[in-house]
């Protein structure tokens, strides 16, 4: 039957590219802001692209076998994507959840049947009966080395999005070409957030192959909006990490400054304000990282040299997973 899909895999990608005409005028922005609406993916985020590609690559290589267990460290969206595709393939899913993940993300992961773990599970100190409620913050996050050791002990497949080449490759093959085609080959600037760096680096690599003069702006959380030992309770832009001003040894393989031309720091409060502005001008209901990326895109678009230019901005997800956070609680 024409138009009927037969797998969740077929729902990934081909998301809309929307020019934010009303929002541009409200923000006195002379550039064209082209928003890549990634919440149209099946589990509601850009991470579905990489999640599917990483599972398919592991299946093709034989690293992931039928009935196997997939393990990932994530702030939520990558884990949700992996959990969805795992459920459709009868894999088990185990998640080491990063600090700051919203309640909604935790509940969605549980609904997919994922098992939520923390560092005590990784180092074998806590029996199942003593595990605390999965929506509580972990005492600390498990390190990649601890997770890798856990997978060796249990025979699980460690997906490791931070160093998995299928992550940026998914965006080189899909996200970049979609933006270029839908924009009619007219993209002057790419604005994006970075978690592992896979989305931005892969998309930028493709767009630069078509427009060598492309300018890439990496959006990162302002120092005031990062979890630190001194500020453990600060409101963060979850799932987003800085690449500039960070010791090289702390960066993941794809989260490096070399694929971008500049960076813009965004405070969580600025992301919240932008989320409410675009909600009431375009009717778009954005997540925190998407709103932060849009806030930065406006700053670029207000520069005189970009008047009339086209700025593509990747909006990773919508606000449905953030209703329990201060971004939307204040409107209730």
Coordinates of C-alpha atoms in Angstrom, one line a residue:
X1 CA 0.0 0.0 0.0
X2 CA 1.5 3.3 -1.1
X3 CA 2.5 5.6 1.7
X4 CA 2.4 3.0 4.4
X5 CA 5.6 2.5 6.5
X6 CA 6.4 -0.8 8.2
X7 CA 9.1 0.1 10.7
X8 CA 9.9 2.9 13.1
X9 CA 13.2 3.1 11.2
X10 CA 11.4 4.6 8.3
X11 CA 10.2 7.5 10.4
X12 CA 13.6 8.9 11.0
X13 CA 14.8 12.0 9.2
X14 CA 13.2 14.2 6.5
X15 CA 12.2 16.7 9.2
X16 CA 10.9 20.1 8.1
X17 CA 13.0 23.2 7.6
X18 CA 11.0 26.2 8.7
X19 CA 11.8 29.9 8.2
X20 CA 10.8 31.8 11.4
X21 CA 9.3 34.8 9.7
X22 CA 7.4 36.3 12.6
X23 CA 10.1 35.6 15.1
X24 CA 12.7 37.2 12.8
X25 CA 10.6 40.4 12.8
X26 CA 10.1 40.3 16.5
X27 CA 13.8 40.0 17.2
X28 CA 14.8 42.6 14.6
X29 CA 16.8 40.0 12.8
X30 CA 18.0 40.9 9.3
X31 CA 18.9 37.3 8.4
X32 CA 16.7 34.4 7.4
X33 CA 16.5 31.9 10.2
X34 CA 15.9 28.4 8.9
X35 CA 15.0 26.1 11.8
X36 CA 15.6 22.4 11.3
X37 CA 12.7 20.9 13.4
X38 CA 14.2 17.7 14.7
X39 CA 11.4 16.9 17.1
X40 CA 9.5 15.5 14.1
X41 CA 11.7 12.3 14.5
X42 CA 9.8 9.3 16.0
X43 CA 10.9 9.7 19.6
X44 CA 11.0 13.5 19.4
X45 CA 14.7 14.4 18.9
X46 CA 17.6 14.7 16.5
X47 CA 19.3 11.8 18.4
X48 CA 17.1 9.3 16.6
X49 CA 19.3 9.7 13.6
X50 CA 22.5 8.7 15.3
X51 CA 20.7 6.1 17.5
X52 CA 19.4 4.2 14.5
X53 CA 22.7 4.5 12.6
X54 CA 24.8 3.3 15.6
X55 CA 22.5 0.2 16.1
X56 CA 22.6 -0.6 12.4
X57 CA 26.4 -0.3 12.3
X58 CA 26.8 -2.6 15.4
X59 CA 24.5 -5.2 13.8
X60 CA 26.4 -5.1 10.5
X61 CA 29.7 -5.5 12.3
X62 CA 28.5 -8.3 14.5
X63 CA 29.2 -6.4 17.7
X64 CA 25.5 -6.5 18.6
X65 CA 23.9 -9.9 18.3
X66 CA 20.2 -11.0 18.5
X67 CA 18.9 -10.7 22.1
X68 CA 21.9 -8.7 23.2
X69 CA 22.1 -5.8 25.7
X70 CA 22.9 -2.2 24.6
X71 CA 24.5 0.1 27.2
X72 CA 24.9 3.9 26.8
X73 CA 25.7 6.9 28.9
X74 CA 23.3 9.7 28.0
X75 CA 21.4 12.8 29.2
X76 CA 18.3 11.2 27.8
X77 CA 17.6 11.8 24.1
X78 CA 20.1 9.4 22.7
X79 CA 19.1 6.8 25.3
X80 CA 15.4 7.3 24.3
X81 CA 16.2 6.8 20.6
X82 CA 18.3 3.7 21.3
X83 CA 15.6 2.3 23.6
X84 CA 12.9 2.7 21.0
X85 CA 14.9 1.0 18.3
X86 CA 16.1 -1.7 20.8
X87 CA 12.5 -2.4 21.8
X88 CA 11.6 -2.9 18.1
X89 CA 14.5 -5.3 17.7
X90 CA 14.1 -7.2 21.0
X91 CA 17.3 -6.0 22.5
X92 CA 17.7 -5.1 26.2
X93 CA 18.6 -1.5 27.0
X94 CA 20.7 -0.2 30.0
X95 CA 21.3 3.5 30.6
X96 CA 23.8 5.3 32.7
X97 CA 21.9 8.6 33.0
X98 CA 23.7 11.8 33.3
X99 CA 22.9 14.4 35.9
X100 CA 20.2 17.0 35.1
X101 CA 18.0 14.7 33.0
X102 CA 14.4 15.7 33.3
X103 CA 11.8 13.6 35.0
X104 CA 10.0 13.1 31.7
X105 CA 13.2 11.6 30.1
X106 CA 13.6 9.2 32.9
X107 CA 9.9 8.1 32.8
X108 CA 10.1 7.6 29.0
X109 CA 13.2 5.5 29.3
X110 CA 11.4 3.3 31.8
X111 CA 8.3 3.1 29.6
X112 CA 10.5 1.7 26.8
X113 CA 11.8 -0.9 29.3
X114 CA 15.3 0.5 29.8
X115 CA 17.1 -0.2 33.0
X116 CA 18.5 2.9 34.6
X117 CA 21.9 2.5 36.3
X118 CA 24.5 4.6 38.0
X119 CA 28.2 4.4 38.9
X120 CA 27.6 2.0 41.8
X121 CA 26.2 -0.5 39.3
X122 CA 29.2 0.1 37.1
X123 CA 31.7 -0.8 39.9
X124 CA 29.6 -3.5 41.4
X125 CA 28.9 -2.0 44.8
X126 CA 25.1 -2.0 44.9
X127 CA 22.7 -5.0 44.7
X128 CA 19.5 -4.6 42.8
X129 CA 17.3 -4.5 45.9
X130 CA 19.1 -1.4 47.2
X131 CA 18.8 0.7 44.1
X132 CA 17.2 4.1 44.8
X133 CA 14.3 5.5 42.7
X134 CA 15.5 6.0 39.1
X135 CA 14.2 9.6 39.0
X136 CA 16.6 10.7 41.8
X137 CA 19.9 12.3 40.9
X138 CA 22.9 9.9 41.0
X139 CA 25.6 10.7 43.5
X140 CA 28.0 11.0 40.6
X141 CA 28.1 9.8 37.0
X142 CA 29.9 6.7 36.0
X143 CA 33.1 7.3 33.9
X144 CA 33.5 5.8 30.5
X145 CA 36.2 3.5 31.7
X146 CA 33.8 2.2 34.5
X147 CA 31.0 1.7 32.0
X148 CA 33.4 -0.1 29.6
X149 CA 34.5 -2.4 32.4
X150 CA 30.9 -3.1 33.3
X151 CA 30.2 -4.1 29.7
X152 CA 33.1 -6.4 29.6
X153 CA 31.9 -8.1 32.8
X154 CA 28.3 -8.5 31.6
X155 CA 28.9 -9.1 27.9
X156 CA 26.8 -6.1 26.9
X157 CA 27.5 -3.9 23.9
X158 CA 28.8 -0.5 24.9
X159 CA 27.4 1.9 22.2
X160 CA 29.5 4.9 23.4
X161 CA 28.1 7.7 21.3
X162 CA 31.0 10.0 22.2
X163 CA 33.4 7.9 20.2
X164 CA 31.1 6.0 17.8
X165 CA 31.9 7.0 14.2
X166 CA 28.3 6.2 13.1
X167 CA 27.2 9.2 15.2
X168 CA 28.6 12.0 13.1
X169 CA 28.3 9.9 9.9
X170 CA 24.5 9.8 10.4
X171 CA 24.4 13.6 10.2
X172 CA 26.8 13.7 7.2
X173 CA 24.5 11.3 5.3
X174 CA 21.1 12.8 6.4
X175 CA 20.9 16.0 8.3
X176 CA 23.3 18.0 6.2
X177 CA 21.9 16.9 2.8
X178 CA 18.4 17.6 4.0
X179 CA 19.2 21.1 5.1
X180 CA 21.1 21.8 1.9
X181 CA 18.3 20.5 -0.4
X182 CA 15.4 22.2 1.5
X183 CA 17.3 25.5 1.6
X184 CA 17.8 25.3 -2.1
X185 CA 21.6 25.3 -1.7
X186 CA 21.5 28.6 0.2
X187 CA 23.1 28.2 3.6
X188 CA 25.6 30.7 4.8
X189 CA 25.8 29.9 8.5
X190 CA 25.1 26.8 10.6
X191 CA 24.3 27.2 14.3
X192 CA 24.1 24.2 16.5
X193 CA 24.5 23.0 20.1
X194 CA 26.9 20.2 21.0
X195 CA 26.6 17.2 23.3
X196 CA 28.9 14.6 21.9
X197 CA 29.5 16.8 18.9
X198 CA 28.3 14.2 16.5
X199 CA 25.3 16.3 15.2
X200 CA 27.3 19.4 14.6
X201 CA 30.5 17.9 13.2
X202 CA 28.7 15.6 10.8
X203 CA 26.3 18.3 9.6
X204 CA 29.0 20.9 9.2
X205 CA 31.3 18.5 7.3
X206 CA 28.5 18.0 4.7
X207 CA 27.5 21.6 4.4
X208 CA 31.1 22.7 4.0
X209 CA 31.5 20.2 1.2
X210 CA 28.8 22.1 -0.6
X211 CA 29.7 25.6 0.6
X212 CA 33.4 26.0 1.6
X213 CA 32.6 29.5 2.9
X214 CA 30.1 28.2 5.4
X215 CA 30.5 29.7 8.9
X216 CA 29.8 27.3 11.8
X217 CA 28.7 28.7 15.2
X218 CA 28.9 26.3 18.1
X219 CA 26.6 27.2 21.0
X220 CA 27.7 26.2 24.5
X221 CA 26.4 26.8 28.0
X222 CA 27.6 29.9 29.7
X223 CA 29.9 29.1 32.7
X224 CA 27.1 30.3 35.0
X225 CA 24.9 27.5 33.6
X226 CA 27.2 24.5 34.0
X227 CA 27.2 22.0 36.9
X228 CA 30.3 22.4 39.0
X229 CA 31.3 21.3 42.5
X230 CA 30.8 24.9 43.6
X231 CA 27.4 25.2 41.9
X232 CA 25.8 21.7 42.1
X233 CA 22.2 23.0 41.9
X234 CA 22.5 25.4 39.0
X235 CA 19.8 25.1 36.2
X236 CA 21.6 23.7 33.2
X237 CA 20.9 23.3 29.5
X238 CA 20.9 19.5 29.7
X239 CA 22.6 17.4 27.2
X240 CA 24.9 20.2 26.1
X241 CA 28.6 20.6 26.8
X242 CA 31.2 23.3 26.2
X243 CA 34.0 22.8 23.7
X244 CA 35.9 26.1 24.0
X245 CA 37.8 26.9 27.1
X246 CA 37.8 23.2 28.2
X247 CA 41.0 21.1 28.7
X248 CA 41.5 18.9 25.7
X249 CA 41.5 15.7 27.7
X250 CA 38.0 16.4 28.9
X251 CA 36.5 16.6 25.4
X252 CA 34.9 13.7 23.6
X253 CA 36.3 12.7 20.2
X254 CA 33.8 14.8 18.2
X255 CA 33.3 17.6 20.7
X256 CA 36.3 19.7 19.7
X257 CA 36.5 23.3 18.5
X258 CA 38.2 22.5 15.2
X259 CA 35.0 22.0 13.2
X260 CA 33.5 25.4 14.2
X261 CA 34.5 29.0 13.5
X262 CA 33.3 30.6 16.7
X263 CA 31.2 30.0 19.8
X264 CA 28.5 31.8 21.7
X265 CA 27.8 31.2 25.4
X266 CA 24.2 31.1 26.3
X267 CA 22.8 31.2 29.8
X268 CA 19.9 28.9 30.8
X269 CA 17.7 31.9 31.6
X270 CA 18.3 33.3 28.1
X271 CA 17.2 30.0 26.6
X272 CA 14.1 30.0 28.7
X273 CA 13.2 33.5 27.5
X274 CA 13.8 32.6 23.9
X275 CA 11.6 29.5 24.3
X276 CA 8.7 31.7 25.5
X277 CA 9.3 34.3 22.7
X278 CA 9.1 31.7 19.9
X279 CA 6.2 29.9 21.5
X280 CA 4.1 33.1 21.3
X281 CA 5.2 34.2 17.9
X282 CA 5.5 30.9 15.9
X283 CA 3.7 28.4 18.1
X284 CA 6.8 26.3 18.4
X285 CA 7.2 24.5 21.7
X286 CA 11.0 24.1 22.2
X287 CA 13.2 22.2 24.6
X288 CA 16.0 24.0 26.5
X289 CA 18.9 23.2 24.1
X290 CA 16.8 24.1 21.0
X291 CA 15.9 27.4 22.6
X292 CA 19.5 28.1 23.4
X293 CA 20.5 27.4 19.8
X294 CA 17.8 29.7 18.6
X295 CA 18.9 32.4 21.0
X296 CA 22.4 32.2 19.5
X297 CA 21.1 32.2 15.9
X298 CA 19.3 35.5 16.6
X299 CA 22.5 37.0 17.9
X300 CA 24.3 36.1 14.7
X301 CA 21.3 37.1 12.5
X302 CA 21.3 40.6 14.1
X303 CA 24.8 41.3 12.9
X304 CA 24.8 43.8 10.0
X305 CA 27.1 41.5 7.8
X306 CA 24.5 38.8 7.9
X307 CA 21.5 40.8 6.6
X308 CA 19.8 38.8 4.0
X309 CA 21.9 35.8 4.7
X310 CA 20.5 32.3 5.5
X311 CA 21.2 30.9 8.9
X312 CA 20.3 27.2 9.5
X313 CA 19.8 26.3 13.1
X314 CA 19.3 22.8 14.4
X315 CA 16.5 22.6 17.0
X316 CA 17.2 19.2 18.7
X317 CA 13.8 18.6 20.5
X318 CA 10.6 20.2 21.7
X319 CA 9.4 21.1 25.2
X320 CA 7.4 17.9 25.9
X321 CA 10.3 16.5 27.9
X322 CA 10.8 19.7 29.9
X323 CA 7.3 20.3 31.5
X324 CA 8.7 19.4 34.9
X325 CA 11.6 21.9 34.6
X326 CA 11.6 25.6 35.6
X327 CA 11.5 26.6 31.9
X328 CA 7.8 25.8 31.8
X329 CA 6.8 25.4 35.5
X330 CA 6.8 29.2 35.8
X331 CA 3.9 29.4 33.3
X332 CA 1.6 27.0 35.2

